[in-house]
Coordinates of C-alpha atoms in Angstrom, one line a residue:
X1185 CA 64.5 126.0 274.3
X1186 CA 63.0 122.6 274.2
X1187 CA 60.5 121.6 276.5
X1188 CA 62.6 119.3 278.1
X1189 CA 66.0 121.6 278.4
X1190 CA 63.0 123.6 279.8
X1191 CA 62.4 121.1 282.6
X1192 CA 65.7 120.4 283.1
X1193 CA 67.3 124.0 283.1
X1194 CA 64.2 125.7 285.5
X1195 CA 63.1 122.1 287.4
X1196 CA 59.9 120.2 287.7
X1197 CA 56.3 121.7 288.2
X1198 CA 55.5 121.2 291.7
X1199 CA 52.1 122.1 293.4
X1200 CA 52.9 124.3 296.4
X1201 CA 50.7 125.8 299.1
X1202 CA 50.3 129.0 300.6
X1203 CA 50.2 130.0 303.9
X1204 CA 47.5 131.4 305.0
X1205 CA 45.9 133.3 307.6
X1206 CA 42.7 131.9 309.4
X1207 CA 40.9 130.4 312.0
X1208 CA 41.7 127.1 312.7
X1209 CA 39.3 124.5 314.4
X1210 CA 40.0 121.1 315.9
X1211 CA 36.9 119.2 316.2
X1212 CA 35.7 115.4 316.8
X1213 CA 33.4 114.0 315.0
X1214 CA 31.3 111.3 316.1
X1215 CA 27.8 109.4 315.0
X1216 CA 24.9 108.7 317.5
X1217 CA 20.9 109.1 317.9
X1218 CA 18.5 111.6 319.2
X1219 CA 16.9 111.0 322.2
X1220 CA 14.4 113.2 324.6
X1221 CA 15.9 113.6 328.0
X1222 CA 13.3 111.6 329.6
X1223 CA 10.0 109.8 328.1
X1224 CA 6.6 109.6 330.1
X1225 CA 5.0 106.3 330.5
X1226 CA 1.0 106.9 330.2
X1227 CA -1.1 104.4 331.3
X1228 CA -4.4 103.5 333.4
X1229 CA -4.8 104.2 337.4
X1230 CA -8.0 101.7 337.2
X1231 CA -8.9 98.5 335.9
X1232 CA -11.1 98.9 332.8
X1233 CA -11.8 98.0 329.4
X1234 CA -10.8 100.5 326.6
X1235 CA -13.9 102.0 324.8
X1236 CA -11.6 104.3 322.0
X1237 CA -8.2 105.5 321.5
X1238 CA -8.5 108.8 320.3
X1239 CA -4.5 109.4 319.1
X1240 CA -1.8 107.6 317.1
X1241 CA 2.1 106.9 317.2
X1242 CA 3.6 109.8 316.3
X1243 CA 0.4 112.5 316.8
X1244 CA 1.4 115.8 318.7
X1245 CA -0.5 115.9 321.5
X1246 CA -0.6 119.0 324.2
X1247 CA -1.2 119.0 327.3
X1248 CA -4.8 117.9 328.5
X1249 CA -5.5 116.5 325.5
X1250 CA -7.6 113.2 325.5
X1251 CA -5.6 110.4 324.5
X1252 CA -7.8 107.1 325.5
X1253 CA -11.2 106.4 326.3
X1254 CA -12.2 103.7 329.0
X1255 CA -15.6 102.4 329.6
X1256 CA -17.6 104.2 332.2
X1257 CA -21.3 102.9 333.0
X1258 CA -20.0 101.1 336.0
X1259 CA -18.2 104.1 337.3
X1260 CA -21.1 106.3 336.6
X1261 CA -23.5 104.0 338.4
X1262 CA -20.8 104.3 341.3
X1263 CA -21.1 107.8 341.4
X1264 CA -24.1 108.3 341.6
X1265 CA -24.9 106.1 344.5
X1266 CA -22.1 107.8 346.5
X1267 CA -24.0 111.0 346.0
X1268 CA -27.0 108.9 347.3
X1269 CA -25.1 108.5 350.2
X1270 CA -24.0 112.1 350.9
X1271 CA -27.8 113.1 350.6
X1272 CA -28.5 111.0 353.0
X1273 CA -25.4 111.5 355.2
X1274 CA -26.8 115.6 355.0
X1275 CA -30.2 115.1 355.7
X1276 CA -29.2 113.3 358.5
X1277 CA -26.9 116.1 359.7
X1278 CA -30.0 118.7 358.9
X1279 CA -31.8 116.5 361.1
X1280 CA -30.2 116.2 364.1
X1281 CA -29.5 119.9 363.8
X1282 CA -33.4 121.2 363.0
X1283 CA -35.4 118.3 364.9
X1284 CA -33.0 116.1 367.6
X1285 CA -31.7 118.5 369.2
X1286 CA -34.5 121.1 369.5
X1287 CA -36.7 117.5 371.1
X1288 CA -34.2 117.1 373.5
X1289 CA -33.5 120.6 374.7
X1290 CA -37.7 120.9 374.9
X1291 CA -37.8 117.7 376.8
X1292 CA -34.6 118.8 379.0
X1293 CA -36.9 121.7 380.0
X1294 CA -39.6 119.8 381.2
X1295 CA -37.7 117.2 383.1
X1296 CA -36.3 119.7 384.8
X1297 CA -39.6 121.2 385.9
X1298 CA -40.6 117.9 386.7
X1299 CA -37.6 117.5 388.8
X1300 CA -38.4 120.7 390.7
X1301 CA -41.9 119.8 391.2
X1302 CA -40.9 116.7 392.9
X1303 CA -38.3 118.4 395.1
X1304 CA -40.8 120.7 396.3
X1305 CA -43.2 117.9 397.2
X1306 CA -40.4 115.9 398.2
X1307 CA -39.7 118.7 400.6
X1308 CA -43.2 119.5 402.0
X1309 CA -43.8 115.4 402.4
X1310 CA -41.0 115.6 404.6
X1311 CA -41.5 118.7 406.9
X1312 CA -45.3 117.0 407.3
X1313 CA -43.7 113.7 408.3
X1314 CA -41.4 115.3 410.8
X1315 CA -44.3 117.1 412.0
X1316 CA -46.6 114.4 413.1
X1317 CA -48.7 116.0 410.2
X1318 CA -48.2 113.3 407.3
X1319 CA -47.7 109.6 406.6
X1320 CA -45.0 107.5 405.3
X1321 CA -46.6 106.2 402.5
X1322 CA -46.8 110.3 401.4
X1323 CA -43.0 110.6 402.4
X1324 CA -42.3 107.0 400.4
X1325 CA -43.9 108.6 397.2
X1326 CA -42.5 112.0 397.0
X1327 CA -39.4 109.9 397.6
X1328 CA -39.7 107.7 394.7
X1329 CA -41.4 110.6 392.1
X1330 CA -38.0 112.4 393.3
X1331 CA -35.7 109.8 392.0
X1332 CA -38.1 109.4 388.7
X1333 CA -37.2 113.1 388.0
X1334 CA -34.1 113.1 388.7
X1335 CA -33.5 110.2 386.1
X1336 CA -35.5 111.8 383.3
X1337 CA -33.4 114.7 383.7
X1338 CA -30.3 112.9 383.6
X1339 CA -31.7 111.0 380.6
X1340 CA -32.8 114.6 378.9
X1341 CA -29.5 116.2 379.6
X1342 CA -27.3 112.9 377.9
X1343 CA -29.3 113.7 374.5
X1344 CA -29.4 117.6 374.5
X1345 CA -25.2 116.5 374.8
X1346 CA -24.8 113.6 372.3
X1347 CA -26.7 115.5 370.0
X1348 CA -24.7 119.1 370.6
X1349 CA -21.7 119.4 368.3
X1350 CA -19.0 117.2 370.2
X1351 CA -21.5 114.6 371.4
X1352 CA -21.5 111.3 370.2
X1353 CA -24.2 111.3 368.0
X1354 CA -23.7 114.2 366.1
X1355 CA -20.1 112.9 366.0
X1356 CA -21.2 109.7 364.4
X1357 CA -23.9 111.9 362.1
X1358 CA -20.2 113.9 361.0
X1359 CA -18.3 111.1 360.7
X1360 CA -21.1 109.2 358.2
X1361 CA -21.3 112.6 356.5
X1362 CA -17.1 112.7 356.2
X1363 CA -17.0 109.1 354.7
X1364 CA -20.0 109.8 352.2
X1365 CA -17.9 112.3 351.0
X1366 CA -14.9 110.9 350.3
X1367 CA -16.3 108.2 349.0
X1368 CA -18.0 110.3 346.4
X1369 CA -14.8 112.0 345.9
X1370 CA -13.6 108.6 345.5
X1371 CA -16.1 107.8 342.6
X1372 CA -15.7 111.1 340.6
X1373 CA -11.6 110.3 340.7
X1374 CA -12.1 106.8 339.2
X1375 CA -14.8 108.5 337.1
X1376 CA -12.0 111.2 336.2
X1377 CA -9.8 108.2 335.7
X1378 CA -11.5 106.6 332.3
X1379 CA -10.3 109.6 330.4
X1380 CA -6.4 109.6 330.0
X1381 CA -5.1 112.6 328.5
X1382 CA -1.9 114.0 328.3
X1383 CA 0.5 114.6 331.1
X1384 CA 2.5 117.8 329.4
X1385 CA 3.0 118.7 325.5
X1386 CA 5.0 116.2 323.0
X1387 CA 5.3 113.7 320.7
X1388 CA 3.8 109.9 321.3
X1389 CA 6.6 107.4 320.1
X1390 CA 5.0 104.1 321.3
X1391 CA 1.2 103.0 321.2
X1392 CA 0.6 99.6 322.6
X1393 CA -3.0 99.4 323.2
X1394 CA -6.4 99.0 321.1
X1395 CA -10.2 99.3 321.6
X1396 CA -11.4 96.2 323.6
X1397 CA -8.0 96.2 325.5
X1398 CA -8.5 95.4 329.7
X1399 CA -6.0 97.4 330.7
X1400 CA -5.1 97.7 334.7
X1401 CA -2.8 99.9 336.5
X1402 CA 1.6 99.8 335.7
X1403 CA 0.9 98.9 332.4
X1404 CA 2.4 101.3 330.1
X1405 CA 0.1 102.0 326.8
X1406 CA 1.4 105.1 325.4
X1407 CA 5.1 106.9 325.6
X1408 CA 5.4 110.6 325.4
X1409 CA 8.5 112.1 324.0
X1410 CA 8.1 115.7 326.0
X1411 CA 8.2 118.9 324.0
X1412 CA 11.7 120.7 325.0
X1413 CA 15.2 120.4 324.7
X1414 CA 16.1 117.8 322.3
X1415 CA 19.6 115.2 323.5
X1416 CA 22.0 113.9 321.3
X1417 CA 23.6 110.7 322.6
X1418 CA 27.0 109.7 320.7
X1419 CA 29.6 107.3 321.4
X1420 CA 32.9 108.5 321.9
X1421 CA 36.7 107.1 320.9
X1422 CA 38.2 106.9 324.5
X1423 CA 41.3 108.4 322.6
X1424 CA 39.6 111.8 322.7
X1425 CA 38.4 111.7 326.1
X1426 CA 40.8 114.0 326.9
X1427 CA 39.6 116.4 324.8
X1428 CA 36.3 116.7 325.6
X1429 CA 34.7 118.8 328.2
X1430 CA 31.4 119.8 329.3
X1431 CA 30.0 123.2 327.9
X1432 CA 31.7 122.7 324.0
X1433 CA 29.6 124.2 321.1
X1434 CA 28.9 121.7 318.5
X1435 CA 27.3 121.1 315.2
X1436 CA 24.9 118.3 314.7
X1437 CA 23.3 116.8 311.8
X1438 CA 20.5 114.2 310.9
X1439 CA 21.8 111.6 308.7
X1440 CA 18.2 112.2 306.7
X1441 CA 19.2 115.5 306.2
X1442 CA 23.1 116.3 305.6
X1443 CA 23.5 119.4 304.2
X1444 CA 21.0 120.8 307.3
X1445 CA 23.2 121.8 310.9
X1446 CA 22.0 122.9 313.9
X1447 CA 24.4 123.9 316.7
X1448 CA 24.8 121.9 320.1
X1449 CA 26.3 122.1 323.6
X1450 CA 27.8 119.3 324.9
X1451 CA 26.0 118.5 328.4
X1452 CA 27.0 114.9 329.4
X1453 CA 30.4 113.1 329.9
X1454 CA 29.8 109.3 331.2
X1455 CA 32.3 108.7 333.8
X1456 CA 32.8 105.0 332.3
X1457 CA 34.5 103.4 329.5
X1458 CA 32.4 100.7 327.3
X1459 CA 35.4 97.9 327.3
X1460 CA 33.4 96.4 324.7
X1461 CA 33.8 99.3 322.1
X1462 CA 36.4 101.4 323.7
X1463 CA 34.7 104.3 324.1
X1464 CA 32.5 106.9 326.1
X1465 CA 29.1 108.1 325.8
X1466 CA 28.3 111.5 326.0
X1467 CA 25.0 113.6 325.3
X1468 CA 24.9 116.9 323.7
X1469 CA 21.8 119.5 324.3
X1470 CA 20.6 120.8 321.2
X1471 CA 18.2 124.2 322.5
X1472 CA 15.9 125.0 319.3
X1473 CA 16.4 122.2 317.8
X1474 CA 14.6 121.5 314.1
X1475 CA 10.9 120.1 313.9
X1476 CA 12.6 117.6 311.6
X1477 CA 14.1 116.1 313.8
X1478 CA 12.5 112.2 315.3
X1479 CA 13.1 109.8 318.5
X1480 CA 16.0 107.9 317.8
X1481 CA 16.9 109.5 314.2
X1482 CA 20.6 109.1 313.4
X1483 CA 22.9 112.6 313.8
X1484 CA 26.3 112.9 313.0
X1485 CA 28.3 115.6 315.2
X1486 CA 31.8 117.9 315.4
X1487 CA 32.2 118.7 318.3
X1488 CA 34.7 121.8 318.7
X1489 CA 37.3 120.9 321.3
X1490 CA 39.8 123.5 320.5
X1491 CA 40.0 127.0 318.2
X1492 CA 42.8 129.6 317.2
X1493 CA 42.1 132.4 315.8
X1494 CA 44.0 134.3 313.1
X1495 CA 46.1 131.7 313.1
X1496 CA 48.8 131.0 310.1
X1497 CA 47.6 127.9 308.9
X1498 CA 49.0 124.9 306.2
X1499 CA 48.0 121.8 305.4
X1500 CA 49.7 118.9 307.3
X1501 CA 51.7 117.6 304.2
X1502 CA 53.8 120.2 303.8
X1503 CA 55.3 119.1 307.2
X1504 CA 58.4 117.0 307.2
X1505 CA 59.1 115.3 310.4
X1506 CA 55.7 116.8 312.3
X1507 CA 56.2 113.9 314.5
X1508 CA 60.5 114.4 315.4
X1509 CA 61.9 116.8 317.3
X1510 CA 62.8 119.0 314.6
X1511 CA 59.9 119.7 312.0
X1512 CA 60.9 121.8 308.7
X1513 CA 59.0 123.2 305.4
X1514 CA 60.5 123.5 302.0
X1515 CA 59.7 127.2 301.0
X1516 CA 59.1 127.7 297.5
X1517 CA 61.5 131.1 296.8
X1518 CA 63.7 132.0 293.6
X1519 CA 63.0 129.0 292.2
X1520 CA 64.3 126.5 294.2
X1521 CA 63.1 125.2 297.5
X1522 CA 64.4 125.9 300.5
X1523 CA 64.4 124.0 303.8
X1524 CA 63.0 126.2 306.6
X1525 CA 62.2 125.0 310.5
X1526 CA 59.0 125.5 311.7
X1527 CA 57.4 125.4 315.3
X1528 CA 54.3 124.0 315.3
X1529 CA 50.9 124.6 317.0
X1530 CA 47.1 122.9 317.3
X1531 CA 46.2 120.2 314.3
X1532 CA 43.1 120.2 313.0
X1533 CA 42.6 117.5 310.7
X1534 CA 44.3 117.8 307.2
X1535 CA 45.5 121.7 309.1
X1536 CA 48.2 122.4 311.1
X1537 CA 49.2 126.1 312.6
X1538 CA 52.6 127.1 312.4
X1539 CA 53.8 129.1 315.3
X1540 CA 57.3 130.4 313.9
X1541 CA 59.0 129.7 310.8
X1542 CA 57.0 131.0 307.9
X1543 CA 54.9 134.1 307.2
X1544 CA 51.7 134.7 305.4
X1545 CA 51.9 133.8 301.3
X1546 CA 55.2 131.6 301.6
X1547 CA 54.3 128.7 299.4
X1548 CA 54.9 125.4 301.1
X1549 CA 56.0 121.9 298.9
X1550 CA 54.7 118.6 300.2
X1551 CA 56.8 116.2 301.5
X1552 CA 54.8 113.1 298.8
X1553 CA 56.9 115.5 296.1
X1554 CA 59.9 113.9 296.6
X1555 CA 61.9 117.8 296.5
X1556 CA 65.3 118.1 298.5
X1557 CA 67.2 121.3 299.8
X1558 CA 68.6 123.5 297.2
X1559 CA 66.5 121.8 294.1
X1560 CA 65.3 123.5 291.1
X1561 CA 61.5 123.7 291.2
X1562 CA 58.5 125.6 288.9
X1563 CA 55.9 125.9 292.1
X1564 CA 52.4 126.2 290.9
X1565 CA 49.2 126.6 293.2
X1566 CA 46.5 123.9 292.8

């Protein structure tokens, strides 16, 4: 039989495909950048100039670690004479503990023997005078060495008190020593200050500052990428929004590095649209993820949004009207192709599952064949 006869008598070669069992996944894909969940602005809490900067954009830095030098003979000379002060605000409280107060309790003491002295004089000028016995000038002096007395040991009593804990000049002496103190605690925090190291562990993605720089305080002159979690920020068609929802295992990869994946979560839904681009921005938590990986390196991801498993699964052209109301298959059997409606379920891509219809191994014909009902057909697989 010519090849021809051939053709016509057992019909024209026709790729068919099977059906298959398998697990079918729906995923979308977008395209974004990787981005740390936060970055940490490092800069000066004085006003200083920069003596070295000991660390460059990109540099791993831990925690701790000296990043930038400032000048520090002015702070130094600073500290040193607020310890000058505390010495002398010490001394002084050593002084009016050891010395002060022991003078005034001593002199207390004998102001009040004074005092009792003069009473009993006091006393005796008196009984004289009433007796006929003494004069008035007597009585007139006891009287006014009485009142002396009892002055000085008014006056000695006042400083054994202001300079007794609670009094005011051991107050004052506390005080003085309180401010001496903070002011040196003061001077060792600015002196602190002209080293500034690393807040936590990361990467440094920004250096904007050089030897010679004044720098002053809310300037930023370093920006730390912290060392954790690693986001994924994509853009979104608003299309799929529906589809999306937080918690979704995805696969991510750098643009630098295709054939590498590392698995996701999706984290972040944005609750607004971008009219501009019609679409939503979400952000994706990649745990583990690669050293490879840099601040704002391009990714590509697919995020999984739906999956059956064990499904029976074809490819999408083998579906007339998937659209209509009433899809069918042409089935490949006893040599001609028959028409066979199918139920559809989830399409993934070029993939669709068929819920009812067809069974595992039944070879499908695609509808770009051109086959109808009933027509001849040698069905090869590709």
């Amino acid at each position: 039989m010519g090849l021809g006869l051939a053709r016509w008598y057992f019909g024209p070669e026709v790729t068919a495909y099977p059906v298959v069992k398998a697990d079918l996944v729906k995923t979308v894909v977008a395209s974004g950048h990787v981005e740390t969940p936060y970055r940490v602005d490092i800069g000066s809490q004085i006003t200083g100039v920069v003596d070295e900067v000991l660390v460059d954009e990109g540099q791993t830095v831990k925690r701790g670690q000296p990043l930038i030098r400032l000048e520090r003979e002015e702070l130094q000379s600073a500290m040193v004479l607020a310890e000058g002060a505390v010495a002398q605000a010490e001394a002084r409280m050593r002084q009016m503990r050891e010395l002060t107060q022991p003078a005034a309790q001593e002199t207390l003491k004998q102001a009040r023997a004074t005092l009792a002295n003069a009473e009993a004089t006091y006393e005796r000028a008196q009984r004289l005078a009433k007796g006929g016995f003494g004069t008035q000038a007597a009585l007139d002096e006891a009287t006014k060495n009485l009142d002396v007395a009892r002055t000085q040991a008014r006056t000695a009593e006042l400083q054994v008190y202001t300079s007794s804990p609670g009094g005011s000049d051991y107050v004052m002496a506390e005080t003085q020593l309180a401010q001496a103190r903070a002011a040196l605690a003061t001077a060792k925090a600015r002196l602190g200050y002209s080293l500034i190291t690393a807040p936590r562990d990361g990467v440094l993605i920004s250096r904007n500052v050089e030897k010679g720089a004044v720098v002053q305080p809310g300037k930023s002159l370093l920006v730390l990428a912290p060392t954790g979690d690693v986001q994924l920020v994509v853009q979104i068609d608003e299309k799929n929004l529906g589809l999306l929802k937080v918690g979704q295992s995805a696969l991510a990869s750098a643009d630098a590095y295709p054939d590498l994946r590392f698995p996701a979560t999706l984290s972040y839904i944005n609750p607004s649209v971008d009219i501009n681009r019609a679409s939503v921005e979400v952000k994706l938590t990649a745990k583990d993820a690669p050293d490879y990986l840099r601040q704002d390196m391009t990714v590509s991801v697919d995020i999984e949004v739906d999956r059956r498993g064990g499904a029976l699964v074809a490819p999408a052209r083998v579906v007339h009207d998937a659209n209509g109301g009433a899809p069918f298959v042409l089935v490949s059997n006893g040599g001609r192709a028959h028409d066979q409606p199918v139920k559809l379920g989830l399409r993934a891509g070029d993939r669709v599952q068929i819920l009812d219809g067809v069974k595992p191994g039944d070879l499908l014909l695609p509808v770009s064949a051109g086959v109808r009902a009933g027509q001849r057909i040698r069905a090869v697989q590709p």
